[in-house]
Structures are given as C-alpha cells and as structure tokens.
Short mmCIF file of C-alpha atoms in Angstrom, two decimals:
data_model
loop_
_atom_site.label_atom_id
_atom_site.label_comp_id
_atom_site.label_asym_id
_atom_site.label_seq_id
_atom_site.Cartn_x
_atom_site.Cartn_y
_atom_site.Cartn_z
CA UNK A 24 18.29 -26.42 3.04
CA UNK A 25 21.15 -25.39 5.10
CA UNK A 26 19.55 -22.60 7.34
CA UNK A 27 22.69 -21.25 8.66
CA UNK A 28 24.34 -21.15 5.36
CA UNK A 29 21.30 -19.28 3.79
CA UNK A 30 21.24 -16.90 6.57
CA UNK A 31 24.94 -16.00 6.37
CA UNK A 32 24.62 -15.73 2.39
CA UNK A 33 21.72 -13.52 2.66
CA UNK A 34 23.07 -11.29 5.37
CA UNK A 35 26.41 -10.85 3.55
CA UNK A 36 24.57 -9.99 -0.04
CA UNK A 37 22.14 -7.62 2.16
CA UNK A 38 25.27 -5.82 4.09
CA UNK A 39 27.87 -5.77 1.11
CA UNK A 40 25.57 -5.18 -1.93
CA UNK A 41 21.95 -4.34 -1.24
CA UNK A 42 22.21 -1.68 1.22
CA UNK A 43 24.73 0.30 -0.81
CA UNK A 44 22.40 0.06 -3.82
CA UNK A 45 19.50 1.14 -1.59
CA UNK A 46 21.28 4.14 -0.48
CA UNK A 47 21.66 5.28 -4.33
CA UNK A 48 18.02 4.41 -4.92
CA UNK A 49 16.88 6.65 -1.97
CA UNK A 50 18.70 9.92 -3.48
CA UNK A 51 16.41 9.68 -6.44
CA UNK A 52 13.15 11.66 -6.00
CA UNK A 53 11.05 9.21 -8.42
CA UNK A 54 7.61 9.95 -6.84
CA UNK A 55 4.63 8.12 -8.40
CA UNK A 56 2.86 9.84 -11.21
CA UNK A 57 -0.07 10.80 -9.14
CA UNK A 58 2.28 13.22 -7.06
CA UNK A 59 4.62 14.19 -9.94
CA UNK A 60 3.11 15.52 -12.94
CA UNK A 61 6.57 15.78 -14.60
CA UNK A 62 7.49 12.14 -14.47
CA UNK A 63 7.65 11.45 -17.80
CA UNK A 64 10.15 14.33 -18.51
CA UNK A 65 12.31 14.78 -15.37
CA UNK A 66 13.92 11.30 -15.79
CA UNK A 67 13.70 10.27 -12.18
CA UNK A 68 11.65 7.06 -12.99
CA UNK A 69 14.08 6.00 -15.55
CA UNK A 70 17.03 6.46 -13.05
CA UNK A 71 15.32 4.30 -10.44
CA UNK A 72 14.65 1.70 -13.16
CA UNK A 73 18.17 1.86 -14.67
CA UNK A 74 19.70 1.51 -11.06
CA UNK A 75 17.92 -1.53 -10.12
CA UNK A 76 18.13 -3.19 -13.65
CA UNK A 77 22.06 -2.62 -13.61
CA UNK A 78 22.30 -4.13 -10.16
CA UNK A 79 20.47 -7.29 -11.25
CA UNK A 80 22.71 -7.68 -14.34
CA UNK A 81 25.75 -7.29 -12.24
CA UNK A 82 24.55 -10.23 -10.21
CA UNK A 83 25.40 -12.61 -13.07
CA UNK A 84 22.52 -15.19 -12.18
CA UNK A 85 22.84 -18.09 -14.80
CA UNK A 86 20.10 -17.73 -17.39
CA UNK A 87 18.63 -14.50 -16.15
CA UNK A 88 16.96 -12.16 -18.69
CA UNK A 89 15.97 -8.67 -18.13
CA UNK A 90 14.15 -6.20 -19.95
CA UNK A 91 12.74 -2.74 -19.42
CA UNK A 92 9.36 -2.68 -20.81
CA UNK A 93 7.98 0.70 -22.17
CA UNK A 94 4.30 0.82 -23.33
CA UNK A 95 3.54 4.37 -24.85
CA UNK A 96 2.65 6.92 -22.39
CA UNK A 97 2.90 4.76 -19.34
CA UNK A 98 5.46 4.23 -16.58
CA UNK A 99 8.29 1.68 -17.14
CA UNK A 100 8.30 -1.74 -15.81
CA UNK A 101 11.07 -4.28 -14.99
CA UNK A 102 10.44 -7.88 -16.52
CA UNK A 103 13.01 -10.33 -15.24
CA UNK A 104 12.96 -14.17 -16.00
CA UNK A 105 14.85 -16.92 -14.31
CA UNK A 106 14.51 -20.42 -15.63
CA UNK A 107 13.79 -23.26 -13.24
CA UNK A 108 14.06 -26.89 -12.74
CA UNK A 109 10.28 -27.41 -12.43
CA UNK A 110 7.26 -26.82 -14.76
CA UNK A 111 5.58 -24.23 -12.28
CA UNK A 112 6.04 -20.60 -12.47
CA UNK A 113 6.57 -18.17 -9.52
CA UNK A 114 5.57 -14.66 -10.05
CA UNK A 115 7.34 -12.24 -7.80
CA UNK A 116 6.15 -8.63 -7.44
CA UNK A 117 7.47 -5.14 -6.21
CA UNK A 118 7.45 -1.63 -7.22
CA UNK A 119 10.02 1.21 -7.43
CA UNK A 120 7.88 4.46 -7.43
CA UNK A 121 7.67 6.34 -4.02
CA UNK A 122 5.14 8.32 -2.10
CA UNK A 123 5.62 12.17 -1.62
CA UNK A 124 8.39 13.14 0.65
CA UNK A 125 6.01 14.53 3.48
CA UNK A 126 6.94 16.84 6.26
CA UNK A 127 7.96 15.85 9.88
CA UNK A 128 11.41 14.14 9.30
CA UNK A 129 13.63 14.28 12.15
CA UNK A 130 16.80 16.57 12.20
CA UNK A 131 19.34 15.23 10.08
CA UNK A 132 16.96 12.75 8.13
CA UNK A 133 15.17 13.56 4.85
CA UNK A 134 13.35 11.85 1.92
CA UNK A 135 16.19 11.97 -0.43
CA UNK A 136 19.29 11.80 2.10
CA UNK A 137 19.87 8.31 3.04
CA UNK A 138 21.22 7.71 6.61
CA UNK A 139 22.13 4.51 8.03
CA UNK A 140 21.45 4.67 11.87
CA UNK A 141 21.09 2.03 14.41
CA UNK A 142 20.66 -0.59 11.69
CA UNK A 143 17.86 1.24 10.13
CA UNK A 144 18.13 3.01 6.64
CA UNK A 145 16.15 6.10 6.59
CA UNK A 146 14.93 7.85 3.47
CA UNK A 147 11.59 7.58 1.29
CA UNK A 148 10.69 4.36 -0.42
CA UNK A 149 13.32 1.92 1.00
CA UNK A 150 10.93 -0.36 2.60
CA UNK A 151 7.93 0.72 0.23
CA UNK A 152 8.95 -0.81 -1.91
CA UNK A 153 12.65 -0.39 -3.14
CA UNK A 154 13.94 -3.49 -1.41
CA UNK A 155 11.73 -5.85 -3.24
CA UNK A 156 13.57 -6.43 -6.49
CA UNK A 157 16.96 -7.08 -4.33
CA UNK A 158 15.09 -9.22 -2.12
CA UNK A 159 13.44 -11.24 -4.68
CA UNK A 160 16.61 -11.94 -6.53
CA UNK A 161 18.61 -12.73 -3.33
CA UNK A 162 16.05 -15.32 -2.27
CA UNK A 163 16.51 -17.08 -5.78
CA UNK A 164 20.25 -16.67 -5.52
CA UNK A 165 20.20 -18.31 -2.06
CA UNK A 166 18.60 -21.33 -3.62
CA UNK A 167 21.07 -21.67 -6.49
CA UNK A 168 24.02 -21.15 -3.89
CA UNK A 169 22.95 -24.41 -2.27
CA UNK A 170 21.90 -26.35 -5.57
CA UNK A 171 18.18 -26.26 -4.71
CA UNK A 172 15.84 -26.75 -7.51
CA UNK A 173 13.25 -24.26 -8.06
CA UNK A 174 10.37 -23.13 -10.18
CA UNK A 175 10.63 -20.95 -13.10
CA UNK A 176 10.63 -17.23 -11.65
CA UNK A 177 9.27 -14.21 -13.07
CA UNK A 178 9.94 -10.88 -11.33
CA UNK A 179 8.11 -7.77 -12.39
CA UNK A 180 8.77 -4.25 -11.01
CA UNK A 181 6.23 -1.56 -11.71
CA UNK A 182 6.68 2.06 -11.32
CA UNK A 183 3.00 3.33 -10.59
CA UNK A 184 1.91 1.37 -7.47
CA UNK A 185 1.43 4.49 -5.25
CA UNK A 186 -0.89 5.75 -7.87
CA UNK A 187 -3.04 2.89 -7.93
CA UNK A 188 -1.28 0.89 -10.56
CA UNK A 189 -2.98 2.18 -13.49
CA UNK A 190 -0.56 0.82 -15.85
CA UNK A 191 -0.01 -2.56 -14.45
CA UNK A 192 -3.12 -4.12 -16.09
CA UNK A 193 -1.92 -3.18 -19.53
CA UNK A 194 1.61 -4.82 -18.94
CA UNK A 195 0.10 -7.89 -17.46
CA UNK A 196 -1.99 -8.29 -20.83
CA UNK A 197 0.92 -7.28 -23.02
CA UNK A 198 3.24 -9.62 -21.26
CA UNK A 199 0.61 -12.72 -20.57
CA UNK A 200 2.36 -14.95 -22.75
CA UNK A 201 5.88 -14.52 -21.30
CA UNK A 202 4.34 -14.30 -17.65
CA UNK A 203 2.53 -17.81 -18.30
CA UNK A 204 0.30 -19.18 -15.55
CA UNK A 205 1.97 -18.67 -12.02
CA UNK A 206 1.03 -21.39 -9.25
CA UNK A 207 2.33 -19.04 -6.72
CA UNK A 208 2.44 -15.12 -6.59
CA UNK A 209 4.68 -13.47 -4.05
CA UNK A 210 4.17 -9.94 -3.20
CA UNK A 211 6.88 -7.93 -1.00
CA UNK A 212 4.79 -4.62 -0.55
CA UNK A 213 2.85 -5.39 2.68
CA UNK A 214 3.59 -5.24 6.33
CA UNK A 215 4.63 -7.37 9.32
CA UNK A 216 3.49 -6.97 13.03
CA UNK A 217 6.93 -7.39 14.52
CA UNK A 218 10.31 -9.08 13.42
CA UNK A 219 10.02 -12.01 15.57
CA UNK A 220 8.36 -14.16 13.01
CA UNK A 221 7.03 -14.42 9.51
CA UNK A 222 3.87 -12.40 8.80
CA UNK A 223 1.47 -13.42 5.91
CA UNK A 224 -1.12 -10.64 4.72
CA UNK A 225 -4.44 -12.82 3.94
CA UNK A 226 -6.72 -9.63 3.19
CA UNK A 227 -6.38 -6.02 2.18
CA UNK A 228 -8.90 -3.25 2.24
CA UNK A 229 -10.09 -1.50 -0.80
CA UNK A 230 -10.11 2.35 -1.03
CA UNK A 231 -12.33 5.05 -2.25
CA UNK A 232 -10.37 8.39 -2.57
CA UNK A 233 -12.14 11.59 -3.91
CA UNK A 234 -12.60 15.34 -3.49
CA UNK A 235 -15.49 16.58 -2.07
CA UNK A 236 -16.32 20.36 -2.66
CA UNK A 237 -18.91 22.71 -1.20
CA UNK A 238 -19.60 26.08 -2.42
CA UNK A 239 -22.29 28.71 -1.32
CA UNK A 240 -20.95 32.06 -2.92
CA UNK A 241 -19.19 33.09 -5.97
CA UNK A 242 -16.72 35.11 -3.78
CA UNK A 243 -15.83 35.58 -0.33
CA UNK A 244 -17.44 38.11 1.97
CA UNK A 245 -16.90 39.86 5.24
CA UNK A 246 -18.13 37.18 8.04
CA UNK A 247 -19.49 39.94 10.21
CA UNK A 248 -21.73 41.00 7.62
CA UNK A 249 -22.68 37.52 6.24
CA UNK A 250 -22.68 35.01 9.00
CA UNK A 251 -26.06 34.05 10.25
CA UNK A 252 -27.14 34.70 6.67
CA UNK A 253 -25.18 32.76 4.38
CA UNK A 254 -24.29 29.12 5.56
CA UNK A 255 -20.85 28.21 6.13
CA UNK A 256 -19.22 25.83 3.61
CA UNK A 257 -17.24 24.28 6.58
CA UNK A 258 -20.38 23.45 8.27
CA UNK A 259 -22.02 22.03 5.40
CA UNK A 260 -19.10 19.82 4.88
CA UNK A 261 -19.29 18.63 8.63
CA UNK A 262 -23.01 17.76 8.08
CA UNK A 263 -22.52 15.88 4.60
CA UNK A 264 -19.45 13.79 6.34
CA UNK A 265 -21.85 13.02 9.43
CA UNK A 266 -23.92 11.06 6.65
CA UNK A 267 -20.82 8.91 6.46
CA UNK A 268 -19.68 8.73 10.01
CA UNK A 269 -20.69 8.68 13.61
CA UNK A 270 -18.37 11.46 14.79
CA UNK A 271 -18.53 10.26 18.32
CA UNK A 272 -17.47 7.01 17.75
CA UNK A 273 -15.99 6.77 14.26
CA UNK A 274 -18.45 4.00 12.78
CA UNK A 275 -19.42 4.23 9.48
CA UNK A 276 -23.00 4.53 9.18
CA UNK A 277 -24.20 3.14 5.75
CA UNK A 278 -24.19 -0.70 5.66
CA UNK A 279 -23.39 -0.61 2.03
CA UNK A 280 -19.74 -0.21 3.00
CA UNK A 281 -19.65 -3.30 5.07
CA UNK A 282 -19.11 -7.04 4.30
CA UNK A 283 -19.69 -10.15 6.49
CA UNK A 284 -16.09 -10.87 8.10
CA UNK A 285 -15.23 -14.55 7.17
CA UNK A 286 -14.97 -16.65 10.33
CA UNK A 287 -11.53 -17.80 9.51
CA UNK A 288 -10.35 -14.07 9.25
CA UNK A 289 -11.79 -13.42 12.75
CA UNK A 290 -9.73 -16.39 14.33
CA UNK A 291 -6.47 -15.24 12.52
CA UNK A 292 -6.95 -11.77 13.62
CA UNK A 293 -7.66 -12.96 17.24
CA UNK A 294 -4.44 -15.07 17.13
CA UNK A 295 -2.50 -12.05 15.86
CA UNK A 296 -3.77 -9.81 18.33
CA UNK A 297 -2.72 -12.14 20.96
CA UNK A 298 0.92 -12.13 19.78
CA UNK A 299 0.88 -8.45 19.26
CA UNK A 300 -0.69 -7.42 22.71
CA UNK A 301 -0.92 -3.84 23.40
CA UNK A 302 1.57 -2.96 20.66
CA UNK A 303 -1.61 -3.16 18.39
CA UNK A 304 -2.00 0.48 19.25
CA UNK A 305 1.10 1.38 21.27
CA UNK A 306 3.16 1.57 18.13
CA UNK A 307 1.59 4.77 17.20
CA UNK A 308 2.76 8.06 18.23
CA UNK A 309 -0.24 9.13 20.49
CA UNK A 310 -0.03 12.52 22.53
CA UNK A 311 -0.02 11.93 26.22
CA UNK A 312 -3.37 10.92 27.70
CA UNK A 313 -4.89 10.05 24.10
CA UNK A 314 -6.46 6.91 23.93
CA UNK A 315 -7.26 4.57 20.94
CA UNK A 316 -10.55 3.94 19.39
CA UNK A 317 -10.67 0.43 21.11
CA UNK A 318 -8.51 -1.13 23.71
CA UNK A 319 -9.60 -4.59 22.78
CA UNK A 320 -6.70 -5.85 20.67
CA UNK A 321 -8.93 -8.07 18.30
CA UNK A 322 -11.31 -5.28 17.74
CA UNK A 323 -8.88 -2.75 17.05
CA UNK A 324 -7.24 -4.99 14.38
CA UNK A 325 -10.71 -5.79 12.86
CA UNK A 326 -11.40 -2.18 12.61
CA UNK A 327 -8.15 -1.68 10.99
CA UNK A 328 -8.50 -4.58 8.47
CA UNK A 329 -12.08 -5.55 8.01
CA UNK A 330 -14.42 -2.43 8.80
CA UNK A 331 -14.80 0.75 6.65
CA UNK A 332 -12.91 3.74 8.08
CA UNK A 333 -12.88 7.37 7.08
CA UNK A 334 -10.05 9.92 6.96
CA UNK A 335 -9.64 13.43 5.59
CA UNK A 336 -6.24 13.54 4.17
CA UNK A 337 -6.20 17.02 2.83
CA UNK A 338 -8.01 20.23 2.30
CA UNK A 339 -8.42 23.34 0.02
CA UNK A 340 -10.06 26.79 0.46
CA UNK A 341 -8.69 27.12 3.96
CA UNK A 342 -6.13 29.71 4.22
CA UNK A 343 -3.11 29.42 6.50
CA UNK A 344 -3.47 30.97 9.98
CA UNK A 345 -1.06 33.77 9.21
CA UNK A 346 -3.14 34.70 6.07
CA UNK A 347 -6.63 34.31 7.36
CA UNK A 348 -9.20 37.25 8.02
CA UNK A 349 -12.77 37.95 8.83
CA UNK A 350 -14.01 36.38 5.72
CA UNK A 351 -16.87 33.76 5.06
CA UNK A 352 -15.12 31.57 2.54
CA UNK A 353 -16.93 30.71 -0.75
CA UNK A 354 -15.51 27.08 -0.88
CA UNK A 355 -14.38 24.35 1.17
CA UNK A 356 -13.02 21.20 -0.43
CA UNK A 357 -11.62 18.05 1.52
CA UNK A 358 -9.91 14.83 0.31
CA UNK A 359 -11.99 11.89 1.42
CA UNK A 360 -10.33 8.56 2.03
CA UNK A 361 -12.78 5.84 2.58
CA UNK A 362 -11.07 2.34 3.34
CA UNK A 363 -13.60 -0.29 2.51
CA UNK A 364 -13.50 -4.01 3.46
CA UNK A 365 -12.06 -6.78 1.07
CA UNK A 366 -15.45 -8.32 0.05
CA UNK A 367 -17.04 -4.92 -0.88
CA UNK A 368 -17.56 -4.00 -4.51
CA UNK A 369 -15.43 -0.92 -5.00
CA UNK A 370 -17.27 0.40 -8.20
CA UNK A 371 -20.86 0.10 -6.50
CA UNK A 372 -19.22 1.72 -3.09
CA UNK A 373 -17.90 4.46 -4.90
CA UNK A 374 -21.34 5.25 -6.85
CA UNK A 375 -23.18 5.17 -3.50
CA UNK A 376 -20.48 7.27 -1.83
CA UNK A 377 -21.00 9.99 -4.41
CA UNK A 378 -24.77 9.80 -4.30
CA UNK A 379 -24.56 10.16 -0.57
CA UNK A 380 -22.66 13.11 -0.42
CA UNK A 381 -24.10 15.02 -3.36
CA UNK A 382 -27.99 14.05 -2.96
CA UNK A 383 -30.18 16.83 -1.22
CA UNK A 384 -27.48 19.11 -0.07
CA UNK A 385 -28.28 21.56 2.97
CA UNK A 386 -29.43 25.02 1.86
CA UNK A 387 -29.19 23.92 -1.78
CA UNK A 388 -25.35 24.37 -1.58
CA UNK A 389 -23.35 23.36 -4.65
CA UNK A 390 -21.69 20.01 -3.62
CA UNK A 391 -19.84 17.98 -5.97
CA UNK A 392 -17.77 14.61 -5.00
CA UNK A 393 -15.25 13.62 -7.62
CA UNK A 394 -13.62 10.26 -7.35
CA UNK A 395 -9.96 10.15 -7.93
CA UNK A 396 -9.17 6.42 -7.05
CA UNK A 397 -11.27 3.36 -6.78
CA UNK A 398 -9.31 0.36 -5.59
CA UNK A 399 -10.61 -3.13 -4.75
CA UNK A 400 -9.71 -5.00 -1.53
CA UNK A 401 -8.60 -8.42 -1.67
CA UNK A 402 -9.17 -11.95 0.23
CA UNK A 403 -6.69 -14.41 -0.11
CA UNK A 404 -7.75 -17.87 -1.46
CA UNK A 405 -7.34 -20.80 1.27
CA UNK A 406 -3.95 -21.84 1.64
CA UNK A 407 -3.17 -25.25 0.14
CA UNK A 408 -1.74 -27.69 2.64
CA UNK A 409 1.75 -27.68 1.14
CA UNK A 410 2.07 -23.92 1.28
CA UNK A 411 0.61 -23.65 4.67
CA UNK A 412 3.37 -26.29 5.83
CA UNK A 413 6.16 -24.34 3.94
CA UNK A 414 5.23 -21.06 5.56
CA UNK A 415 5.14 -22.80 9.07
CA UNK A 416 8.41 -24.48 8.44
CA UNK A 417 10.20 -21.30 7.13
CA UNK A 418 9.06 -19.10 10.22
CA UNK A 419 10.12 -21.94 12.72
CA UNK A 420 13.40 -22.56 10.83
CA UNK A 421 14.42 -18.81 10.45
CA UNK A 422 12.63 -17.16 13.45
CA UNK A 423 11.92 -20.00 15.97
CA UNK A 424 8.10 -19.08 15.98
CA UNK A 425 5.13 -20.03 13.99
CA UNK A 426 4.05 -17.77 11.16
CA UNK A 427 0.91 -15.33 11.75
CA UNK A 428 -1.79 -14.37 9.58
CA UNK A 429 -3.56 -11.13 9.48
CA UNK A 430 -5.07 -8.51 7.35
CA UNK A 431 -3.65 -5.10 6.23
CA UNK A 432 -5.53 -2.00 6.46
CA UNK A 433 -4.05 -0.60 3.33
CA UNK A 434 -4.52 -1.25 -0.41
CA UNK A 435 -2.35 -2.96 -2.80
CA UNK A 436 -4.69 -2.26 -5.89
CA UNK A 437 -3.41 -4.89 -8.32
CA UNK A 438 -3.87 -7.84 -5.96
CA UNK A 439 -7.49 -8.11 -6.75
CA UNK A 440 -6.61 -7.89 -10.52
CA UNK A 441 -4.16 -10.74 -10.23
CA UNK A 442 -6.51 -12.82 -7.98
CA UNK A 443 -9.07 -12.67 -10.93
CA UNK A 444 -6.39 -13.20 -13.58
CA UNK A 445 -4.84 -16.25 -11.82
CA UNK A 446 -7.82 -17.79 -9.84
CA UNK A 447 -5.85 -21.09 -9.11
CA UNK A 448 -2.74 -19.21 -7.77
CA UNK A 449 -1.60 -19.41 -4.28
CA UNK A 450 -0.52 -16.01 -2.75
CA UNK A 451 2.23 -15.14 -0.39
CA UNK A 452 1.83 -11.52 0.49
CA UNK A 453 4.40 -9.88 3.17
CA UNK A 454 6.59 -6.98 3.73
CA UNK A 455 8.76 -5.09 6.42
CA UNK A 456 6.58 -2.26 7.52
#
C-alpha cells in the first residue's frame, strides 16, 4: 500500500464528501427508540437511514449491493455487501441512532445545528456513530483505488444501539445466511486515548440500568408535622445505595459485581496509562481544586474499565428548587446505572442487584427496583499474530507510533452477542471519542 496516496485519498473524500453528508445527518433528530417514543411515526430514523443509503449508492462502488432491511415493529437496518477477492468475510459495524440532545451546549452550538469550528464538527451523533458508515466504505474504497485485494465485506448499520441494540439479534438471525461467517469483525463505535496512534479496545464493561423507587406515604404531608415521625424517602434511598457503594471511596461493596482482571489486561492498561499520563483524568472538566478518585494512572484506568462503578443518572419525585415547599415527599425514585466488568454474568448480576435493593427495606418502606437495561460486557479473544502485526504496522505507517490496547468503560451491547455468534472471529474495535 502507498501510504501517502491512501492518506491523500481519504482526506479528500473526508473533506469533500463525508463532512457535507455528516452536516446534513446532524440536522436530523433521530434519537434512539429508548428516548423517542414516537420514533416509528415521526420519520426521523427513515430520514437518517435514507441519507446514508443514498450517499453510499452515489459512490458507485463496483459490485456493491445495499438494502434497507425492515423487520416488522423494529428499527431499520442498512445491509451493505461488497464482493471481495478472498474467501474470508469481514463484518463492519456501526449505528445511526443518536443519544438525547442533552443540555449544556456552548453558545452558538446545538444538537441539531452542525457547526464546523477549528477542525471539529459539532452536533449530536457525528462521532457516535454517524461517521461509521462513511468511514467503513471509504476504507474499502481506498483499497480499491490502489487495486489491493480484500476480503468480502459486509457492513451493517443499525438504528437502536443507544437503546441497547434490542433489534440487532433479530436481524443477525434473519440475515445469517447473507452475513456468512466472518473471520474479522470491525466495530467503529468505541473510543481512543489520543489522536497520536491507533487505539484498539480489548474489553467493554457491562451495564445494569434500572429505576429504584422508595415510597412511605400515599400523599405528601407537611414536613413540620411529619419529619421525625415519617421516615424520609430520600434518607431510605441513601441507605439502600450504601448497600452497593462505600460513599467515602466509591468502592462497590458486593463481590458479586467483581471479576478477576486478566493479567494481560492489567499489562495493557499499564502501558496505556504510561502513554496517556495525567490526561487519564485531566481531560475531564473538573471544578478548581476537585481531585480524581485516584491519581495513579493505571488504577484510575482499571477503575474505569475493569471495576464496577455506580452512577445515579436521573431522579423523580424531587420538585425543582423554585417549586419546592415544606413537604415531606411520598416518593423518591432514582435511575441507577451500575457498570460491571466484562467477565461478570449480567443476568445473575441484575438479579442480585434487585435482591440487594429490595430485601428488608428500612422501616418497611415500599421499595422496588425495575431493571430497564441489562447488557453484557465483552472481553476480546487473544489477538492472532497476523492481526497483531497488521495493527502494529498500520499504526506505525499512519501515525509513527505503535498501537495501544485498552478497555473502555462504556458498553456496546451487541459485542458479547457477536462474540458468542462468531467464536472464531477476530475483533478490531476502535473509535474517535
């Protein structure tokens, strides 16, 4: 491969074709079904799907076939097939659905208003994961441009990843004959530690999401009359969460949520920590004087990737400050997000989580934990020598530095499923965030 020619080709396609397409894609508010109950009727998923499909068709890749698959009651899926020169199949994955718009955008920026500024394209969903379809096809085009033989390639772009990929297993089953048996799976929905070398994700944490609800009264009562007699639902919530977490250290207490960290992953994490240094935590927008949980770079990364961690990501039953009064509230509910290591069985873990939170509630309070999302983590199989050599060479050729391997703290729900479905496949998981 001519590296300079490849670089020039990709940069030209990126600048002249992909960025304009991404700018149009960013204007479409196609939130994932979990966040948009009207996804099946408002047409946004179809708009995003059609935009990407039409762009791919316009590239006129020889032999390429594309079909928008639509199983009844499920989000659409793009299925693209490009014939190859070898018997092997490479499966490339991405998704087109988006997370909610969120608050906190800087002035002049917004989720559905693309802004190109200082070499960065701002808007919701461009890097997670709108670019993936464009990047996958461009990589294949780069090979064809130089006449380099390649394997048969199948690209699938789903539309419900941010909801836990509930539809993907049905599509994988329905399309299994057309997919074949890939020897390599490439996923462009992960992250990177910097833009100075190739980063390969070798593990992902699982996720247990659910709503913890505590109720002590049938209706609110005056706090002056009831406090000291009626237990506070907020205090009970704190007690229940303390069953899970040491609030002083952040350590998760039940050992059922832990797994033995493979020694190879510890070594890879230490190497990544050495590369990243203080940026392991300095990348986050800390308030002045706030310190990270750990200043040990390796331990901080292991906390993020191979140890369970608790976050409360939402709440209900709490009025806004301007609408609060002297009321002892009848209900407090919080969204519990528990990240679990790759080797923990998610089904057993969520059952244990429910038991831990609901059993023997303080004061006999009415306590329920309703799981909403249970996602398995993933630990990559050992790299075959051919792939390890290829990744090393690619990173050196294009970046001048060796590839780094690390775990990601987030979850890509379908990875565990693909690992089971294709046990002999190798995996390259990477991304731009």
